[in-house]
mmCIF file of C-alpha atoms in Angstrom:
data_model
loop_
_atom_site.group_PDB
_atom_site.id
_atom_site.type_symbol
_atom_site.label_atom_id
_atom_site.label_comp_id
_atom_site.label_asym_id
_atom_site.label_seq_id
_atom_site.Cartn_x
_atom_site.Cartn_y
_atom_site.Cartn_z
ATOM 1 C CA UNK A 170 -20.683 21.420 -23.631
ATOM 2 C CA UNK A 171 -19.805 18.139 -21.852
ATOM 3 C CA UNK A 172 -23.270 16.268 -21.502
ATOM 4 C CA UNK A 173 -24.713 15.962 -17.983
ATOM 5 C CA UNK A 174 -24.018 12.508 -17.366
ATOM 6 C CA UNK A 175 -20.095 12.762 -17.892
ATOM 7 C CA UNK A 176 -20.201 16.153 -15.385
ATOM 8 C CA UNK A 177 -22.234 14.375 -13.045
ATOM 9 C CA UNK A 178 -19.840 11.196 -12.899
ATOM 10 C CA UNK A 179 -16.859 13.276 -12.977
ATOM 11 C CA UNK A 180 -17.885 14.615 -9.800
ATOM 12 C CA UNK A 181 -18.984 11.666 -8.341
ATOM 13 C CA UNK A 182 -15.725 10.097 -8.605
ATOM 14 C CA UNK A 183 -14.192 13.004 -6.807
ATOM 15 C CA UNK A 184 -16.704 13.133 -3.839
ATOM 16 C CA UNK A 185 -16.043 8.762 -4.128
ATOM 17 C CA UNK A 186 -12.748 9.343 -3.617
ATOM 18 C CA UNK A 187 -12.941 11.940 -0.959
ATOM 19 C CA UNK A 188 -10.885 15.028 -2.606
ATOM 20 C CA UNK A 189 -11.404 18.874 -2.459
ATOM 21 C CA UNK A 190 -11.614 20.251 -6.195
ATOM 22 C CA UNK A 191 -8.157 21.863 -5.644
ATOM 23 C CA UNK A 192 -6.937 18.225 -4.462
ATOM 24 C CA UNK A 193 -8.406 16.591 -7.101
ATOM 25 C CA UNK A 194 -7.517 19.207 -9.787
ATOM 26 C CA UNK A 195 -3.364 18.926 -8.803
ATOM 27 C CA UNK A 196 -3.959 14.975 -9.110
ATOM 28 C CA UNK A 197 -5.226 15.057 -12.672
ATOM 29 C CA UNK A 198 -2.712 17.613 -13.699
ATOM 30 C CA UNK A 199 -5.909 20.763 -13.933
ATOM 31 C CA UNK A 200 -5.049 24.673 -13.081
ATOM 32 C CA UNK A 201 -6.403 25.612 -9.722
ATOM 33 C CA UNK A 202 -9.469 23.401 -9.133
ATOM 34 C CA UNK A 203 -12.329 21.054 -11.209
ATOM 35 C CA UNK A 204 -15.079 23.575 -10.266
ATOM 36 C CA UNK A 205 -15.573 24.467 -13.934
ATOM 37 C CA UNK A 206 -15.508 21.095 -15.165
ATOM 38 C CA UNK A 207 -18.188 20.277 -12.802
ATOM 39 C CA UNK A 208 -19.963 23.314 -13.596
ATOM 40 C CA UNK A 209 -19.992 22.001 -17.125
ATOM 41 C CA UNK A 210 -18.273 25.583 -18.521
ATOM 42 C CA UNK A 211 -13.951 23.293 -19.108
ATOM 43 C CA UNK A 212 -14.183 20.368 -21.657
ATOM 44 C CA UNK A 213 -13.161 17.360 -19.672
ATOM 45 C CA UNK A 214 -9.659 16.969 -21.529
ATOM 46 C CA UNK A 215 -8.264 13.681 -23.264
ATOM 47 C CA UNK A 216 -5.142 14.001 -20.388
ATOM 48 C CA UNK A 217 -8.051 13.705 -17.655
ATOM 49 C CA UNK A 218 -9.870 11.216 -19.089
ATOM 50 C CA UNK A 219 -6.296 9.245 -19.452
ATOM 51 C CA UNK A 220 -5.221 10.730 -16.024
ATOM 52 C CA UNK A 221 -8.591 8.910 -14.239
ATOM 53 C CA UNK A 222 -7.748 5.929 -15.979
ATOM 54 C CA UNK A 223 -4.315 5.620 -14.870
ATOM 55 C CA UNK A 224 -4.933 6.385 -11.106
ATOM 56 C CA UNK A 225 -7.910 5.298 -10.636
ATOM 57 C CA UNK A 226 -9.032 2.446 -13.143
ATOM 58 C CA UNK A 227 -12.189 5.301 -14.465
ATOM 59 C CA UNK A 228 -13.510 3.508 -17.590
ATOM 60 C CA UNK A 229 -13.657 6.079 -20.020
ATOM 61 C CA UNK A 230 -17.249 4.556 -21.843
ATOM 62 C CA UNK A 231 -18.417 4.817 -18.211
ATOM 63 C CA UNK A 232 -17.549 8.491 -17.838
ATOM 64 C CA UNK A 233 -19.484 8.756 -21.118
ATOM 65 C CA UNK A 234 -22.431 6.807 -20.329
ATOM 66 C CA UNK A 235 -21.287 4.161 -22.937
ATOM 67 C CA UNK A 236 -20.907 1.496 -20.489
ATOM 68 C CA UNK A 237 -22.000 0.250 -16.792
ATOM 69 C CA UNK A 238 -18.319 -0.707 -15.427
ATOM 70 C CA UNK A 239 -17.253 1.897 -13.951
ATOM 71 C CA UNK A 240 -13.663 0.705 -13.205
ATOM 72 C CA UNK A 241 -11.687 -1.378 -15.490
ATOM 73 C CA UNK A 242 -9.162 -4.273 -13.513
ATOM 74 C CA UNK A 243 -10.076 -4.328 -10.418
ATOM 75 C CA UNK A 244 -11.397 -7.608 -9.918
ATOM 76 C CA UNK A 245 -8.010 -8.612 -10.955
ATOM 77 C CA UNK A 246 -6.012 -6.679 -8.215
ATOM 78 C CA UNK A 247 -2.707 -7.767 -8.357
ATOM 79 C CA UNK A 248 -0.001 -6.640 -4.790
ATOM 80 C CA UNK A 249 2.720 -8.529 -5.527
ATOM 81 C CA UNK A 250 5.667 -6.935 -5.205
ATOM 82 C CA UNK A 251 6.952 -5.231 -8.171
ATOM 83 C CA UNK A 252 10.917 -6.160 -7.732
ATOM 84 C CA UNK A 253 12.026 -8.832 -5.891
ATOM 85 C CA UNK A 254 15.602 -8.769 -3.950
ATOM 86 C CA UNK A 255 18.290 -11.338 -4.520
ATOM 87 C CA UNK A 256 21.507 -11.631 -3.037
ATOM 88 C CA UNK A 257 24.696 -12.593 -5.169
ATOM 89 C CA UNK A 258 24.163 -16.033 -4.389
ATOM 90 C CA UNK A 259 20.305 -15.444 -6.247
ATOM 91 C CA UNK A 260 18.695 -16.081 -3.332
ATOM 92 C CA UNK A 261 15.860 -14.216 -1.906
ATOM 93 C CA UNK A 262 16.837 -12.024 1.069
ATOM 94 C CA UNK A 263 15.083 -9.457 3.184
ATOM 95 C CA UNK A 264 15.003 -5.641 2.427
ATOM 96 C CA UNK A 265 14.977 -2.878 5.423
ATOM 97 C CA UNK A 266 12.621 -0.682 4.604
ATOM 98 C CA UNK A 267 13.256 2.397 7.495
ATOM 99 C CA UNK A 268 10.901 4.870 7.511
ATOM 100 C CA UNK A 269 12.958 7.875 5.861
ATOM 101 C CA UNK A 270 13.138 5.211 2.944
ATOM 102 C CA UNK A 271 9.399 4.546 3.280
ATOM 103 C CA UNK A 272 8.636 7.951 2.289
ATOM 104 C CA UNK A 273 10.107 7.285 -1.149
ATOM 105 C CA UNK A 274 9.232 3.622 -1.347
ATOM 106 C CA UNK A 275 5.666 3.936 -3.438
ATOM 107 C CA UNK A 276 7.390 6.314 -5.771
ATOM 108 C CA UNK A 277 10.648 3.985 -6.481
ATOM 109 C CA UNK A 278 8.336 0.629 -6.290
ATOM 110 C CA UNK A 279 9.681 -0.959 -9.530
ATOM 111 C CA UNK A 280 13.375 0.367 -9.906
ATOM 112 C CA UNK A 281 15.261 -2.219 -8.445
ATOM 113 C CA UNK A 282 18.785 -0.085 -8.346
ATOM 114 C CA UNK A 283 17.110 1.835 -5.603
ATOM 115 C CA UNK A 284 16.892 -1.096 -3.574
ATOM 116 C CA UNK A 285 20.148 -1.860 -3.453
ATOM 117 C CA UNK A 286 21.068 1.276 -1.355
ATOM 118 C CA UNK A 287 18.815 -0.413 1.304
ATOM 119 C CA UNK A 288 20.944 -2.738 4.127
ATOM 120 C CA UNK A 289 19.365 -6.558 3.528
ATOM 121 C CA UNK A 290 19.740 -9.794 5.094
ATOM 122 C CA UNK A 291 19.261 -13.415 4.849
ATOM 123 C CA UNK A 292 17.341 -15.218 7.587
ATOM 124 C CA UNK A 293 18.739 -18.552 7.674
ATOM 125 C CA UNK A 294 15.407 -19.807 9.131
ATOM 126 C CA UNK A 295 13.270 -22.687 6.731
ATOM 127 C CA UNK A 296 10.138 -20.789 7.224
ATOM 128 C CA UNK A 297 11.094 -17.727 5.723
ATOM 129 C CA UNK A 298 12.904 -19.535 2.682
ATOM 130 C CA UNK A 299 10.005 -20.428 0.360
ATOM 131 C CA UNK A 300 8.316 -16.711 0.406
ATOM 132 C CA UNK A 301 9.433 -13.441 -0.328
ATOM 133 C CA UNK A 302 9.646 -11.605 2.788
ATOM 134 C CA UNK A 303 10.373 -7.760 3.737
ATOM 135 C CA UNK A 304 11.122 -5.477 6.604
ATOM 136 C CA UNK A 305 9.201 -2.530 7.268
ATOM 137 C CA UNK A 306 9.811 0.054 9.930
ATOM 138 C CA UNK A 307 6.077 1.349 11.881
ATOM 139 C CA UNK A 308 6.028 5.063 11.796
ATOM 140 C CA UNK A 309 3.710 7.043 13.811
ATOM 141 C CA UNK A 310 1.121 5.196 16.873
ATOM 142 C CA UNK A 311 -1.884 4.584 14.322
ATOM 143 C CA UNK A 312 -1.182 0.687 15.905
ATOM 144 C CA UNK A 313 -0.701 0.577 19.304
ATOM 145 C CA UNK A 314 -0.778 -0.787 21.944
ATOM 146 C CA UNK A 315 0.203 -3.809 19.428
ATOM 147 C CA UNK A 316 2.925 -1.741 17.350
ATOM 148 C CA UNK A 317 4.816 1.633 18.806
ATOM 149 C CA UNK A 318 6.900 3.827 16.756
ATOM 150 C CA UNK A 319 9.934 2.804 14.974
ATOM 151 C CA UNK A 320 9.676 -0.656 15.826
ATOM 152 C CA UNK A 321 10.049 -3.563 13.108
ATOM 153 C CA UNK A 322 7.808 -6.167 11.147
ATOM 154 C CA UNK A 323 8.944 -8.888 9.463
ATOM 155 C CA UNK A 324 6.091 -9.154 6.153
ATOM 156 C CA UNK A 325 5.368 -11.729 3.570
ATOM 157 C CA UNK A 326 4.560 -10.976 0.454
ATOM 158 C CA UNK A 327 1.058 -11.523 -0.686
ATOM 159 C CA UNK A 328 -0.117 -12.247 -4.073
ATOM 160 C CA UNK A 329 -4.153 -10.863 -4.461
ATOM 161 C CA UNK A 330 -6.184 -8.859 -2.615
ATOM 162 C CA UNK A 331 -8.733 -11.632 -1.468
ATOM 163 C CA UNK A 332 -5.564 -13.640 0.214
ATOM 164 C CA UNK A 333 -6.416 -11.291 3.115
ATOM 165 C CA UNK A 334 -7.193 -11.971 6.168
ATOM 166 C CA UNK A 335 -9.684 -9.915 9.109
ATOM 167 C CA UNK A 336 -7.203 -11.090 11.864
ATOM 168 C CA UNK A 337 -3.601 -9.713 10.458
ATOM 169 C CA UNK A 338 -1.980 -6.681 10.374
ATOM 170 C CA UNK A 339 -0.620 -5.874 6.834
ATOM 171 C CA UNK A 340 1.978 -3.516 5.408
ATOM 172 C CA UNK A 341 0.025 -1.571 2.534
ATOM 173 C CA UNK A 342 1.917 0.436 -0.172
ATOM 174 C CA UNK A 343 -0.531 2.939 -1.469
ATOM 175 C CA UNK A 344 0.208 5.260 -4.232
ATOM 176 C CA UNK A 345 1.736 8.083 -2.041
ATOM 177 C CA UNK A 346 2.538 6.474 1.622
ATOM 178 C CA UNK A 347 3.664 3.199 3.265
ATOM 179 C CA UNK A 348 1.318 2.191 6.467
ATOM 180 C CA UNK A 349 0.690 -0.740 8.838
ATOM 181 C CA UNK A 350 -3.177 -1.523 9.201
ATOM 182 C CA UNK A 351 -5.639 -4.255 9.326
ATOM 183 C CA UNK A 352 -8.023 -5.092 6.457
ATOM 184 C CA UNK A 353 -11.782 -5.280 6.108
ATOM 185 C CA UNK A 354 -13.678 -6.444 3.268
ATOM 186 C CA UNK A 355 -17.017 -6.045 3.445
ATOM 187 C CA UNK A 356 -19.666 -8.254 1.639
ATOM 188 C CA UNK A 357 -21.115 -6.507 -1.524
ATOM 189 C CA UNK A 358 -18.363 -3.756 -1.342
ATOM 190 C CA UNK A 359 -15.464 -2.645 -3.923
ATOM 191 C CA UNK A 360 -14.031 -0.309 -1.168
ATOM 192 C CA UNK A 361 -11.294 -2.080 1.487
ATOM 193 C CA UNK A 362 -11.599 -0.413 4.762
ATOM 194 C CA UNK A 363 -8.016 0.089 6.748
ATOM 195 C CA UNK A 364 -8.057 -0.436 10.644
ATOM 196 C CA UNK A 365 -5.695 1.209 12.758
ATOM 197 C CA UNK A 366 -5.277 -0.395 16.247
ATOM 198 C CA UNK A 367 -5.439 2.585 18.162
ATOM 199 C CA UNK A 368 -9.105 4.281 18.335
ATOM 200 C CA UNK A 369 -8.205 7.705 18.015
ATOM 201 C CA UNK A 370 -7.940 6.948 14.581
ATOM 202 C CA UNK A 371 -10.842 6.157 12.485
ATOM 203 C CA UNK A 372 -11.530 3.698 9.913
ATOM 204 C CA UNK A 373 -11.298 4.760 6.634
ATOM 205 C CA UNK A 374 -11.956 3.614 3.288
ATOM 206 C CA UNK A 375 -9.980 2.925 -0.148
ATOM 207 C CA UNK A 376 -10.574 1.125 -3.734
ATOM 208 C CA UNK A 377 -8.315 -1.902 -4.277
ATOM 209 C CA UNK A 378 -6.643 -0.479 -7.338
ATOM 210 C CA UNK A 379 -4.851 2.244 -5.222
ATOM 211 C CA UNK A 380 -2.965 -0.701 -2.949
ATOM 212 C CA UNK A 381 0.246 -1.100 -4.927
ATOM 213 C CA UNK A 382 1.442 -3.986 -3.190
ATOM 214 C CA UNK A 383 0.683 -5.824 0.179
ATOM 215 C CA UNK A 384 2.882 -7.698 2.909
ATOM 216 C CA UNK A 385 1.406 -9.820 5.467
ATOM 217 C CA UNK A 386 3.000 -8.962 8.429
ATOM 218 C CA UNK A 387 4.488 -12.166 10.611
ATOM 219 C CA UNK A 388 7.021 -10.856 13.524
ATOM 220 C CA UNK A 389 7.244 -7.608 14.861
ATOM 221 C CA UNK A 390 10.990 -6.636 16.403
ATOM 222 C CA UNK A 391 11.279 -4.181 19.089
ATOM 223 C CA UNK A 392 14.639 -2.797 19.173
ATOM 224 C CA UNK A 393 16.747 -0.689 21.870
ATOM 225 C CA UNK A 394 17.801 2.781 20.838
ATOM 226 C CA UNK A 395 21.257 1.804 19.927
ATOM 227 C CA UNK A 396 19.833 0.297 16.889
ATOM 228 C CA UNK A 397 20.030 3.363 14.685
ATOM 229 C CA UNK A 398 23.190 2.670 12.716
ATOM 230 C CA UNK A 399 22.412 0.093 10.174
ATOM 231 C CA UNK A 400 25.756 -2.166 11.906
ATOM 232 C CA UNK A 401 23.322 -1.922 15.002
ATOM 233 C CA UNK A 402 20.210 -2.811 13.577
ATOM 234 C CA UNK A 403 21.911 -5.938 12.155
ATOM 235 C CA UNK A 404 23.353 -7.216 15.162
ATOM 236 C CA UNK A 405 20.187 -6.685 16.734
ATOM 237 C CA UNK A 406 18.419 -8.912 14.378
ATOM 238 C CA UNK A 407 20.608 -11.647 14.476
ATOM 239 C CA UNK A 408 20.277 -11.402 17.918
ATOM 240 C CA UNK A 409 16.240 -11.276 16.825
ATOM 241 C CA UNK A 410 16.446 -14.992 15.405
ATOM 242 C CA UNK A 411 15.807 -17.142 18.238
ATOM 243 C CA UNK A 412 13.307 -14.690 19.213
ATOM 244 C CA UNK A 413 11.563 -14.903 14.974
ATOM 245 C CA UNK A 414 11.730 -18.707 15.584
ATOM 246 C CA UNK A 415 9.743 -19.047 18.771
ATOM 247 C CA UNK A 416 6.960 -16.599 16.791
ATOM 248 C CA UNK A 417 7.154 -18.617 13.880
ATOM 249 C CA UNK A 418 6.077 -21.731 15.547
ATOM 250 C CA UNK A 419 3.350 -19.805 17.403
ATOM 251 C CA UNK A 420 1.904 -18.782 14.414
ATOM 252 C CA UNK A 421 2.155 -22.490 12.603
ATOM 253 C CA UNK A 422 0.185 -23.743 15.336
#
């Protein structure tokens, strides 16, 4: 028999985290659902125990009431990107991230050969030379009126979680899905809360260690609907530049 404590925590991580025992079961890899490790009748297994400390930072001594910290790491919450783009000259240049290739982007996060099937470009503008910038397409109306569907923001690349700011809008790679929100972090909390724009859709809260990385979005571009071949959407954005200039001196100022 587990002891009380571990059940008790094991559940409480599930309930933190806001899964169904079926949901939570398929994410740790368990038959069916966690109902009978909660009930205390399945030994929690060494490939849950490794499972919650892979997705979700679980400390095992904490499970086992061997420690207070609950989570290991996450005061040292690291977004940077995990590959950075270079074009054959070395230099940095911009990814297009569209949003058929956002639905495989938090899955193919480090393997830089599967960025290379992505178009890229080089803004020859000084203000997006020092920083690693990407371009991410909006899916869906979560940020309207500011953002609507399939248009374009240019992001920076941010380094740590506390770099953010309450008055941006941010490009967050979670562990399953790509999404454009704005970021509250409340006083006294672990959780980060992400803001959509539009207020049919609620608030909603996550733990920093499921943000894989984090872009700080600078430009949005709005393009026509011949933009949908990729020789389109390029002469579009050089078309864009004059247009990225202007907002990058509004937001210098």
């Amino acid at each position: 028999m587990e002891n009380e404590l571990t059940i008790k925590r094991f559940a409480e991580i599930r309930r933190d985290l806001g899964f169904t025992q079926a949901e939570f079961a398929k994410n740790l890899g368990v038959s069916n659902t966690t109902a009978d490790i909660e009930r205390g009748r399945t030994k929690l297994s060494g490939k849950v125990v490794s499972e919650l400390l892979r997705q979700y930072k679980i400390n095992p001594l904490w499970l086992f009431g061997e420690s207070d910290q609950k989570h290991l790491d996450t005061s040292r919450t690291s977004v940077i990107p995990k590959v950075v783009t270079v074009d054959s000259q070395e230099n940095d240049n911009m990814v297009l991230v569209n949003a058929k290739a956002a639905a495989g982007y938090p899955q193919n996060i480090a393997d830089t050969s599967w960025y290379q099937q992505l178009p890229a470009f080089d803004l020859p503008i000084p203000e997006f030379r020092n920083a690693t910038y990407r371009g991410f397409q909006v899916e869906g109306d979560s940020m309207l009126p500011n953002l609507k569907p399939n248009d374009w923001v240019m992001a920076r690349a941010i380094e740590h979680i506390d770099h953010v700011s309450p008055n941006k809008m941010y490009v967050v790679v979670l562990q399953d899905s790509v999404m454009v929100k704005k970021i509250e972090k409340r006083p006294n909390s672990n959780n980060v809360t992400l803001v959509s724009l539009n207020e049919s859709y609620p608030p909603y809260d996550i733990k920093p260690f499921q943000i894989q990385e984090m872009w700080e979005v600078s430009s949005k571009l709005t393009f026509d609907v011949n933009a949908s071949s990729e020789r389109g959407l390029l002469k579009q954005l050089q078309q864009s530049m004059e247009e990225l200039k202007r907002q990058v001196g509004q937001v210098k100022n």
